Coordinates of C-alpha atoms and ligand atoms in Angstrom, one line a residue:
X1 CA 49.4 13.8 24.5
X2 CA 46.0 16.0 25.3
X3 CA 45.5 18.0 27.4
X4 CA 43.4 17.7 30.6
X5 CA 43.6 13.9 30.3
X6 CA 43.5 13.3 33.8
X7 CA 40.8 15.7 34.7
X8 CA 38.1 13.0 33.9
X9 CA 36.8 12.1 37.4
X10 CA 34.6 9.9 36.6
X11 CA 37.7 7.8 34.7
X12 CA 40.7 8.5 37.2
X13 CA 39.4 5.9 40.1
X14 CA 38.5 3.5 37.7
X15 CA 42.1 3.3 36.1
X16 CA 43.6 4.0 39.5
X17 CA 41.8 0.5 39.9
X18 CA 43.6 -1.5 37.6
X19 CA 44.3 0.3 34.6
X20 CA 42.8 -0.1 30.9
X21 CA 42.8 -4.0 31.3
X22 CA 40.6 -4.0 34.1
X23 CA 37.9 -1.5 32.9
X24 CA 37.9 -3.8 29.4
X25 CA 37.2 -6.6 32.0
X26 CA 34.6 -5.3 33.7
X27 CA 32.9 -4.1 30.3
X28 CA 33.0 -8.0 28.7
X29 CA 31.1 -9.1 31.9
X30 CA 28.4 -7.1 31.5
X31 CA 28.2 -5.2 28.2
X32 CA 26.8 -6.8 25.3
X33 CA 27.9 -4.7 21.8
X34 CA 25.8 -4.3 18.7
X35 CA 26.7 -5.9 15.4
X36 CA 29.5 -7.9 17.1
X37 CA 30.6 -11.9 17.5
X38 CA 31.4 -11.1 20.8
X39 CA 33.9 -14.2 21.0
X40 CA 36.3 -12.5 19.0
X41 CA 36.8 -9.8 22.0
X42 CA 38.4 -12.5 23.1
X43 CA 40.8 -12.2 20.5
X44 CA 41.0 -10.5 17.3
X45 CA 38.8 -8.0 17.5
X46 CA 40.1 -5.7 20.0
X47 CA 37.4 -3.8 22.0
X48 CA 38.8 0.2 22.2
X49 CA 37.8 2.6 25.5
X50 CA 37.1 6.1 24.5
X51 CA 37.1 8.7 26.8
X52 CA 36.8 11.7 24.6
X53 CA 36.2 13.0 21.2
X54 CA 37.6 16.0 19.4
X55 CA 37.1 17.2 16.0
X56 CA 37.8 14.2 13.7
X57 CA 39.9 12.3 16.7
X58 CA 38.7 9.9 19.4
X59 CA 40.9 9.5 22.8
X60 CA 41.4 6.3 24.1
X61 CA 41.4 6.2 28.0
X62 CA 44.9 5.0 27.7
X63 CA 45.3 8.9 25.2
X64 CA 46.2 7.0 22.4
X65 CA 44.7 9.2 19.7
X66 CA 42.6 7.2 16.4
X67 CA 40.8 9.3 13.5
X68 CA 37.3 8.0 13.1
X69 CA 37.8 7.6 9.2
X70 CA 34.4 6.2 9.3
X71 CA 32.3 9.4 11.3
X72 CA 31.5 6.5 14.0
X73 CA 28.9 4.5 11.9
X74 CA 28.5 7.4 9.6
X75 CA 26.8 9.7 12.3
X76 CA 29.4 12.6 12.7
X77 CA 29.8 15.7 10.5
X78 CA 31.4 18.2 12.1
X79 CA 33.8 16.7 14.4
X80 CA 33.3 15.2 17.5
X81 CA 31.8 17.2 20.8
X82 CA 31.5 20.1 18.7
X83 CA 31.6 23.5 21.2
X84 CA 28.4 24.9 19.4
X85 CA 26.5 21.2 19.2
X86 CA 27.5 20.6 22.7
X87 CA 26.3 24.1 23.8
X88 CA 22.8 23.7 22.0
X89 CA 22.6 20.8 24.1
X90 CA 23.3 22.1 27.3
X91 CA 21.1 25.1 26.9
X92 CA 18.3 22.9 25.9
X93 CA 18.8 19.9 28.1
X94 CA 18.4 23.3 30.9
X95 CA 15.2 23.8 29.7
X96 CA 13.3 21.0 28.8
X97 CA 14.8 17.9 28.3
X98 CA 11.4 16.1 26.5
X99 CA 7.7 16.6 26.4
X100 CA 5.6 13.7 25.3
X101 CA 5.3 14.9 21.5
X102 CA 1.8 14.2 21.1
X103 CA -0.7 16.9 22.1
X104 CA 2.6 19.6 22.8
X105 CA 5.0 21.4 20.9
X106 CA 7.8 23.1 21.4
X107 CA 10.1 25.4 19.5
X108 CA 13.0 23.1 18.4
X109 CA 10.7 20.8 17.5
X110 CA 9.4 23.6 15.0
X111 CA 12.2 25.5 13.8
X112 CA 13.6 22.3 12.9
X113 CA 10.9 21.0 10.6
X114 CA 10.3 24.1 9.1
X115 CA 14.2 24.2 8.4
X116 CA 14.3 20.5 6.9
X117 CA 10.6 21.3 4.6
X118 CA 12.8 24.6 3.6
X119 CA 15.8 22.7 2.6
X120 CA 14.6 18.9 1.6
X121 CA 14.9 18.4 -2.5
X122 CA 13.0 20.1 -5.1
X123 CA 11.0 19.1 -8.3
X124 CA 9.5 21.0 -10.9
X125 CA 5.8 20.4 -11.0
X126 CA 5.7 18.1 -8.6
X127 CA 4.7 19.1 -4.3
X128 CA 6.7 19.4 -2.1
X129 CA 7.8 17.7 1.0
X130 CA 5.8 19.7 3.2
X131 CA 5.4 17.3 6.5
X132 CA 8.0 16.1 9.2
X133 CA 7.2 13.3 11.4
X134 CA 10.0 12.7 14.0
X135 CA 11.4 9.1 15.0
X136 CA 14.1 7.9 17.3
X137 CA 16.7 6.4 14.9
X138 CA 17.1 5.4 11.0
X139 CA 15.7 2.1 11.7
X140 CA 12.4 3.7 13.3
X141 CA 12.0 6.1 10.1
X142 CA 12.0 3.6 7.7
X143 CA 9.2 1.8 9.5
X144 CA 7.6 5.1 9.6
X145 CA 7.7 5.2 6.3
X146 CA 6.6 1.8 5.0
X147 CA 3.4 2.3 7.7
X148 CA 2.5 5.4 6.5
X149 CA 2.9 4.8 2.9
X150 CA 0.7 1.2 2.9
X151 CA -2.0 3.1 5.1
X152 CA -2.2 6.0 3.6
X153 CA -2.8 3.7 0.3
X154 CA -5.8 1.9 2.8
X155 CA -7.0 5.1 3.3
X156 CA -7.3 6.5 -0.3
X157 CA -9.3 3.0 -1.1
X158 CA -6.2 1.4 -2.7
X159 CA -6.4 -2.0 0.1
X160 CA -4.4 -4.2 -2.6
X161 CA -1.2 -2.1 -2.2
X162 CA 0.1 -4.3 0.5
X163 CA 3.8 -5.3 -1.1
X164 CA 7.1 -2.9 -1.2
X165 CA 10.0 -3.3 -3.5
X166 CA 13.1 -3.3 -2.5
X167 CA 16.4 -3.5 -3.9
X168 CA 19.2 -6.0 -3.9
X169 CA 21.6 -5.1 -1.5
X170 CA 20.2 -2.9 0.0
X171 CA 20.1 -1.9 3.5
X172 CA 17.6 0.0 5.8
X173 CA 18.1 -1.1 9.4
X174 CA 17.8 -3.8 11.6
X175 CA 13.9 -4.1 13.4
X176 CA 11.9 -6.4 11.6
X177 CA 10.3 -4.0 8.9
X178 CA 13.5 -2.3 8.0
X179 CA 15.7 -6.0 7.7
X180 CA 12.9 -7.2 5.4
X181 CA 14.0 -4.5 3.4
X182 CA 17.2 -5.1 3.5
X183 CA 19.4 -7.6 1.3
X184 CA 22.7 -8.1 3.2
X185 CA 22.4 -12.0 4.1
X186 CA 24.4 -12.1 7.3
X187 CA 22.2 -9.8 8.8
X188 CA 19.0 -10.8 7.5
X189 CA 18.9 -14.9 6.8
X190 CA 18.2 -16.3 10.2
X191 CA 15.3 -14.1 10.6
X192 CA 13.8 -14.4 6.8
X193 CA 11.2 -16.7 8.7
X194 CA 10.0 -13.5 10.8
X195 CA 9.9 -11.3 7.6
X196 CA 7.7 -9.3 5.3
X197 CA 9.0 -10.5 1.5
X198 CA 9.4 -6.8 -0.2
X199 CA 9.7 -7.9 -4.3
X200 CA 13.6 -7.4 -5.4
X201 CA 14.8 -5.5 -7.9
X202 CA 18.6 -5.3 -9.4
X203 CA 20.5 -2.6 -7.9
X204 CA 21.8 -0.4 -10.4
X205 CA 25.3 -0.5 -8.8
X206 CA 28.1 0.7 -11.5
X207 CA 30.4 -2.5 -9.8
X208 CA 28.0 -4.7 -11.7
X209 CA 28.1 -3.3 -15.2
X210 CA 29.0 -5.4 -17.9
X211 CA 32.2 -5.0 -20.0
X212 CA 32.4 -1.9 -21.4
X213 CA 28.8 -0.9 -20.1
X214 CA 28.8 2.9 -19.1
X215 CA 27.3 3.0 -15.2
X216 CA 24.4 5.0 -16.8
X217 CA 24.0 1.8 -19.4
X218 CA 24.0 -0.1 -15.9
X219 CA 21.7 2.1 -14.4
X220 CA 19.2 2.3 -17.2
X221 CA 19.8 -1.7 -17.5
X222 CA 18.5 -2.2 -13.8
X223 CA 15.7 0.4 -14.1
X224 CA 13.9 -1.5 -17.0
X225 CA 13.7 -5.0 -14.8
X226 CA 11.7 -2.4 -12.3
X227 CA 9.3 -1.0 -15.2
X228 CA 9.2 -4.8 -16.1
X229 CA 8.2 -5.4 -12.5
X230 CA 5.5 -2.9 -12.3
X231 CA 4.1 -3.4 -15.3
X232 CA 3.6 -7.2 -14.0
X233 CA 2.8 -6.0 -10.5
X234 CA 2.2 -2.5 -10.4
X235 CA -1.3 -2.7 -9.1
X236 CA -0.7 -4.4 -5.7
X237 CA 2.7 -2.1 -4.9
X238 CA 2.8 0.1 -2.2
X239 CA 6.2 1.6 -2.3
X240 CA 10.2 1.2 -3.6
X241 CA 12.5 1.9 -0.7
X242 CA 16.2 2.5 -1.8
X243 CA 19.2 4.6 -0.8
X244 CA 19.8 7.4 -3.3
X245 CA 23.4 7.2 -5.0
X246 CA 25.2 4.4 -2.9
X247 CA 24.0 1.6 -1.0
X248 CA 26.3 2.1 2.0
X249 CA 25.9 -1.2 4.4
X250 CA 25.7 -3.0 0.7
X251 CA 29.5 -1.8 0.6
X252 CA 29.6 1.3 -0.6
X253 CA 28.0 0.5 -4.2
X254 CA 27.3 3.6 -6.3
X255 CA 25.1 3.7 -9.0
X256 CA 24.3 6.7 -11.9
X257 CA 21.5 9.4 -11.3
X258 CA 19.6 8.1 -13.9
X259 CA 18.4 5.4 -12.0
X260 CA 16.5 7.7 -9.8
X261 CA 15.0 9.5 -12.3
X262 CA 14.1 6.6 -14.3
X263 CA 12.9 5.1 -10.8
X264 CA 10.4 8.6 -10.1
X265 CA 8.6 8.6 -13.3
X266 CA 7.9 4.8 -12.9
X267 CA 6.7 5.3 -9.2
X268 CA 4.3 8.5 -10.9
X269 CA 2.9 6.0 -13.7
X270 CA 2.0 3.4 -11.6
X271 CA 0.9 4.8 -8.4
X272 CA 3.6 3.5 -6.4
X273 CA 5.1 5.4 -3.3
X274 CA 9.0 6.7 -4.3
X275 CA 10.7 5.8 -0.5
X276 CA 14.7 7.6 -0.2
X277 CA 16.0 6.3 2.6
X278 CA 19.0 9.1 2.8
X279 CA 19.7 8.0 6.5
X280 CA 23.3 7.4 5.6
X281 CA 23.5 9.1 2.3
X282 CA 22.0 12.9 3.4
X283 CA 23.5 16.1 4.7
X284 CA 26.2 16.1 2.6
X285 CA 27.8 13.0 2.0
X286 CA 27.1 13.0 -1.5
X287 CA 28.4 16.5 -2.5
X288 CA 25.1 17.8 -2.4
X289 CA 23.0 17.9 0.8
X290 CA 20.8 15.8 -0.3
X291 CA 21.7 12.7 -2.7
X292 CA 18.1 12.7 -4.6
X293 CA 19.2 16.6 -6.0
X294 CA 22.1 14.6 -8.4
X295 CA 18.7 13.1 -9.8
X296 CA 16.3 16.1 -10.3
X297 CA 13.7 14.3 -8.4
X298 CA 11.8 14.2 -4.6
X299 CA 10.6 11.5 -3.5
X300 CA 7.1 10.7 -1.9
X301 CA 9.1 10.2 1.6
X302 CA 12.6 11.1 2.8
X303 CA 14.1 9.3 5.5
X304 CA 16.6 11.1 7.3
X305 CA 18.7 10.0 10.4
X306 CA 22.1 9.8 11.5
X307 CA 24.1 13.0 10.8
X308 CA 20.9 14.7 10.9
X309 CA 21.9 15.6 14.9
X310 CA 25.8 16.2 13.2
X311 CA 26.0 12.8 14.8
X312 CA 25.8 13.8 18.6
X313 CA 21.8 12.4 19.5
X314 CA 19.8 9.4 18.0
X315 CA 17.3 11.3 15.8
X316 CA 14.9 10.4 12.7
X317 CA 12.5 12.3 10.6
X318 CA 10.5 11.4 7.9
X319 CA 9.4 13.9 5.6
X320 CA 6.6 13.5 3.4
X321 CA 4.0 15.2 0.6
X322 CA 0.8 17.4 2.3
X323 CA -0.6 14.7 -0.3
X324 CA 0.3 11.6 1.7
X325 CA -1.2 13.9 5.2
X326 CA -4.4 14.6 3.6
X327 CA -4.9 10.6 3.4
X328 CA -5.1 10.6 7.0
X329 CA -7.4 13.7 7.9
X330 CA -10.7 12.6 9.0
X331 CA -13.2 12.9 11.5
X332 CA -11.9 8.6 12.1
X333 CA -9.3 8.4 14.3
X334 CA -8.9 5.0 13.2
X335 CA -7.9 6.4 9.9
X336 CA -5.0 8.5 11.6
X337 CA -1.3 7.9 11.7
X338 CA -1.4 6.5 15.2
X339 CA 2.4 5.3 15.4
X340 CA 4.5 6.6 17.9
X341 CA 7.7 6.5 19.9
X342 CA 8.3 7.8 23.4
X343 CA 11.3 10.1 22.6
X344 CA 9.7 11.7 19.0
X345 CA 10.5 15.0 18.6
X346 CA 12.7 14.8 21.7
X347 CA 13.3 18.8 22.2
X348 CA 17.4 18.0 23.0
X349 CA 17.9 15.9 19.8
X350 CA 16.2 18.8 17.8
X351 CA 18.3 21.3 19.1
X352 CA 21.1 19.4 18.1
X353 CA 20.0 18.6 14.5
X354 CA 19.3 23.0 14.5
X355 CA 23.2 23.3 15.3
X356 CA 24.3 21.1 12.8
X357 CA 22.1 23.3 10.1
X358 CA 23.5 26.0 11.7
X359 CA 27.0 24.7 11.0
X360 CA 26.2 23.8 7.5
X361 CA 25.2 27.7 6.9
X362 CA 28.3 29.0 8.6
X363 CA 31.4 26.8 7.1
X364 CA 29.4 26.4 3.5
X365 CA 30.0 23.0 4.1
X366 CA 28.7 21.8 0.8
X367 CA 30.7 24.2 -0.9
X368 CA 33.7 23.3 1.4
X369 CA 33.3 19.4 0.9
X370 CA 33.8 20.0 -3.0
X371 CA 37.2 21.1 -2.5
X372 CA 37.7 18.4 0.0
X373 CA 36.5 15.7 -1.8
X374 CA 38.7 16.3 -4.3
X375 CA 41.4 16.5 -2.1
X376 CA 40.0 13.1 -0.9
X377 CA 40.1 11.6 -4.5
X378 CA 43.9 12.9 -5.2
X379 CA 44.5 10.9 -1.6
X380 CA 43.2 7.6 -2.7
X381 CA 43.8 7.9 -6.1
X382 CA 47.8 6.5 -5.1
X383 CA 46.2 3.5 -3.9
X384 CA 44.3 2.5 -7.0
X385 CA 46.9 0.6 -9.2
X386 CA 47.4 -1.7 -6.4
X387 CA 47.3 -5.1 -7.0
X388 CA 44.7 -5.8 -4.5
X389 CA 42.4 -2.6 -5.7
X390 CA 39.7 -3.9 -7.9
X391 CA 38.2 -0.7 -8.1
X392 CA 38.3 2.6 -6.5
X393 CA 34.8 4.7 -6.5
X394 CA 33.9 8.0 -4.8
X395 CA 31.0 9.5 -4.7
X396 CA 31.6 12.9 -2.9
X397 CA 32.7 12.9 0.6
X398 CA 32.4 8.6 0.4
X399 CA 35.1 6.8 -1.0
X400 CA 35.6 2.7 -1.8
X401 CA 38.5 0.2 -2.2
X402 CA 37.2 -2.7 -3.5
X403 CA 39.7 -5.6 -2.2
X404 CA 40.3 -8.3 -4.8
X405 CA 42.5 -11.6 -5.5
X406 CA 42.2 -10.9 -9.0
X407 CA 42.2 -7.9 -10.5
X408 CA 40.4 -9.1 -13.4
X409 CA 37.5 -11.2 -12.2
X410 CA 36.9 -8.6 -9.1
X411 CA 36.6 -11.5 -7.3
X412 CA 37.0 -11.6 -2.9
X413 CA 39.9 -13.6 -1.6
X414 CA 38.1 -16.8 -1.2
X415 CA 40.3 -17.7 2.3
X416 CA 40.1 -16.0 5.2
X417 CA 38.0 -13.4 4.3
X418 CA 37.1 -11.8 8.0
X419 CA 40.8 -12.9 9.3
X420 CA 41.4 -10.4 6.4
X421 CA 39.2 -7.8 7.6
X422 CA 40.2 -7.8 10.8
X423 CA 43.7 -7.4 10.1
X424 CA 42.8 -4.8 8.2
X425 CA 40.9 -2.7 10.7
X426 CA 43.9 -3.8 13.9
X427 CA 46.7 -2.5 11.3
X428 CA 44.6 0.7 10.6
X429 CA 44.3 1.4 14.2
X430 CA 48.0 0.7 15.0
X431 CA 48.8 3.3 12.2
X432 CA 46.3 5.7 13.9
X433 CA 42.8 5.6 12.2
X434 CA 39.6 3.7 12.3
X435 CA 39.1 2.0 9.3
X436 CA 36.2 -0.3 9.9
X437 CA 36.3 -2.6 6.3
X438 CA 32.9 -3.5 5.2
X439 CA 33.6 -7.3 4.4
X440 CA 36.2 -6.7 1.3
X441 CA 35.4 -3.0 1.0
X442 CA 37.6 -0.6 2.9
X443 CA 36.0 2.8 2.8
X444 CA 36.6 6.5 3.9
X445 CA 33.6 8.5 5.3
X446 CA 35.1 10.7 7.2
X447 CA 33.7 14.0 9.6
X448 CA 34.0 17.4 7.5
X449 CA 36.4 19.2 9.9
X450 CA 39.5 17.3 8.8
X451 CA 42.5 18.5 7.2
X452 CA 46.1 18.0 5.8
X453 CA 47.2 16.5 8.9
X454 CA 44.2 13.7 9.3
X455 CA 44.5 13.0 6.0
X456 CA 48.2 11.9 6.2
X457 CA 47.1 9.7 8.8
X458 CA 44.1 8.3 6.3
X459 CA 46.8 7.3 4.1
X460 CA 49.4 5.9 6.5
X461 CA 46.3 3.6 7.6
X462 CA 45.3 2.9 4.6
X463 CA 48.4 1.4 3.1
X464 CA 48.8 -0.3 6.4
X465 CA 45.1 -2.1 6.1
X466 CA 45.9 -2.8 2.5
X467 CA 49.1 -4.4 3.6
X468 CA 47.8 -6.5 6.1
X469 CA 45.0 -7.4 4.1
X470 CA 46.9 -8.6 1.5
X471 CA 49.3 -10.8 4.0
X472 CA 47.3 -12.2 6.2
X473 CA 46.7 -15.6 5.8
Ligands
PLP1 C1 22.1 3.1 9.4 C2 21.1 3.0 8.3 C3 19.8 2.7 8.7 C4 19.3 2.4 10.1 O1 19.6 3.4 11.0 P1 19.7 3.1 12.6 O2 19.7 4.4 13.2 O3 21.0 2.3 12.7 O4 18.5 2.2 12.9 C5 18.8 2.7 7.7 N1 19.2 3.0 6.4 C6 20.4 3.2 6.0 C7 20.7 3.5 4.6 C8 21.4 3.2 7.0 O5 22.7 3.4 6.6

């Protein structure tokens, strides 16, 4: 049991008024959740109330106690309500919440860009990222990106660079520009009608090589049907969007480095704009704070979101070459960047992305995580000659089970497959963690602050998901 539990005031009438059940009610009648089939609240799926969060652990209102295995979408970094996050907030939020962004500045707004310029992936020979534009959320940045690249293109007289390439299974966020993007099916058939059509490309994913292919082979394999591609097309491009290292939504699919190398100097020959969507991928995740430093190469724009604010405020910035700025500096204000969003640059948000840097300079968290992954690795590593394990992958501080019927084939159970899932993530949560599967991919992604004790529990939830996986029927 914690501590303080009944302190909450805001939480004691409302279970004095009928307990857990009655606050889940009220919720159902009026709340309507993201990414959810809300019928099966009225079942499966069963809808949790937090009340608190601390360190790698959330507190249910009833204080039952779950470890968010999965950073709560991928957001957190450093633990839950972290003291010196939650205090950068505070101290902010007491001294100016937000400023409209355009025409006025302010200093978190500053010392944060200058930070990100200071710290975003390097080159040799090659400019670097030397301008931050600030969105709301991941989604947001990746249509920041996508405008800016296709206009600044207009601008420098290139008006046939109208298409983007994309890659298959890939994912970069739900409004229209970002799903068009994206190659996850559920999310993105119904609306195909509404859509821009980027040109697809094979993902390099290492799941995918052939027999006895090495995942570089794979990678070098996918990055000739994109030279084949621009030689056909390279002309009309605009810019390939993809997710350095592993396409996370796509189920945590990890390809070889070489892609992205491979993927730079084609993007250089044929004028084409390199996008990195590292929303999920950055600050760490990787093994290295960025994932495009594995590869050697920056891109021409660098989306970053999510842990960016260690998880704690919805935050986006897109980083890009004084190259790509120059394009719009005129005495036209039609030829400016003239996209906006009412919270950019909002001065809280920034001071909570300037804690989190802060955090990563005093726990050498990327030093830190290296031990930890490996930890991490040893952990799952009992779980790989399972039956149901088609393949076990890690790529720093992510890890993937891929769940099979047949070892050999790799191939899904073809019955029940979200009865499955769900049964997966209910006997996860009864064993004390949040393991949210990914279809047929059960994944770890958890927040850097955890230690022997959370990751006991990782495993204790993990055989219990595998198990009921595996049973259900
Ligand atoms: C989550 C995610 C997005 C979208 O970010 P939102 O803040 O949810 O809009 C884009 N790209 C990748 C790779 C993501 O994981």
């Amino acid at each position: 049991m914690i501590r303080g539990m009944n302190e909450n005031a805001s939480i004691a009438p409302m279970l004095a008024e009928g307990g857990v059940e009655a606050f889940l009610a009220r919720d159902l009648a009026v709340v309507w959740h993201p990414c959810t089939q809300m019928r099966e609240h009225r079942g499966e799926l069963p809808l949790l109330p937090v009340r608190r969060g601390r360190g790698a652990w959330l507190e249910g209102l009833d204080g039952t106690r779950w470890l968010d295995a999965i950073s709560s979408w991928w957001t957190n970094l450093f633990g839950h309500a972290h003291p010196h996050i939650a205090a950068a907030i505070g101290a902010q939020a007491a001294e100016l919440e937000h400023v409209i962004y355009a025409g006025f500045a302010h200093e978190p707004g500053l010392r944060l860009a200058e930070r990100l310029v200071a710290l975003a992936p390097r080159e040799p020979g090659r400019a670097p990222l030397r301008r931050v534009f600030y969105g709301e959320n991941g989604s947001a940045a990746i249509e920041i990106a996508l405008k800016m690249s296709f206009h600044a293109h207009q601008n420098a007289g290139q008006a046939q660079r109208t298409r983007f390439v994309a890659l298959e299974n890939g994912y970069h966020g739900e409004t229209l520009g970002a799903l068009a993007m994206s190659d996850i099916p559920l999310y993105r058939r119904i609306y195909a009608p509404l859509l821009l059509e980027p040109r697809l490309v094979p993902s390099p994913d290492a799941f995918h090589a052939a027999p006895g292919e090495s995942p570089e082979a794979c990678a070098r394999r996918a990055a000739a049907a994109l030279a084949a591609l621009f030689e056909r097309e390279g002309e009309t491009l605009a810019a390939l969007v993809l997710e350095p290292l592993v396409q996370c939504a796509g189920g945590m699919r990890m390809h070889h480095p070489a892609y992205l190398a491979e993927a730079r100097t084609l993007c250089d020959r044929f004028g084409v704009h390199l996008i990195a969507d590292e929303i999920a991928v950055g600050f760490g995740r990787t093994g290295t704070l960025f994932a495009c430093e594995q590869a050697g190469i920056a891109p021409d724009f660098l989306c970053l979101s999510k842990g960016l604010s260690g998880g704690a405020l919805p935050l986006s910035a897109v980083l890009t070459t004084e190259a790509v700025f120059e394009a719009f500096w005129s005495e036209d204000r039609s030829r400016a960047f003239l996209h906006s969003h009412s919270f950019a640059g909002n001065p809280v948000a920034c001071a909570a992305a300037n804690a989190t840097l802060d955090l990563f300079e005093s726990t050498h968290a990327i030093e830190a995580n290296r031990a930890l992954s490996a930890r991490l690795g040893h952990a799952a590593a009992r779980f790989a000659d399972r039956p149901l394990v088609g393949d076990l992958r890690q790529t720093g501080m992510i890890l993937a089970f891929e769940l099979v019927e047949d070892r050999r084939s790799r191939r899904p159970h073809a019955d029940h497959p979200r009865r499955r899932a769900l049964a997966a993530y209910r006997a996860g949560l009864a064993a004390g963690a949040v393991l949210r599967p990914l279809g047929n991919v059960l994944y770890w992604m958890p927040p850097y602050c955890i230690g022997e004790e959370e990751i006991a529990v990782l495993e204790r939830a993990t055989a219990a998901a595998l198990e009921a996986y595996a049973r259900c029927a």
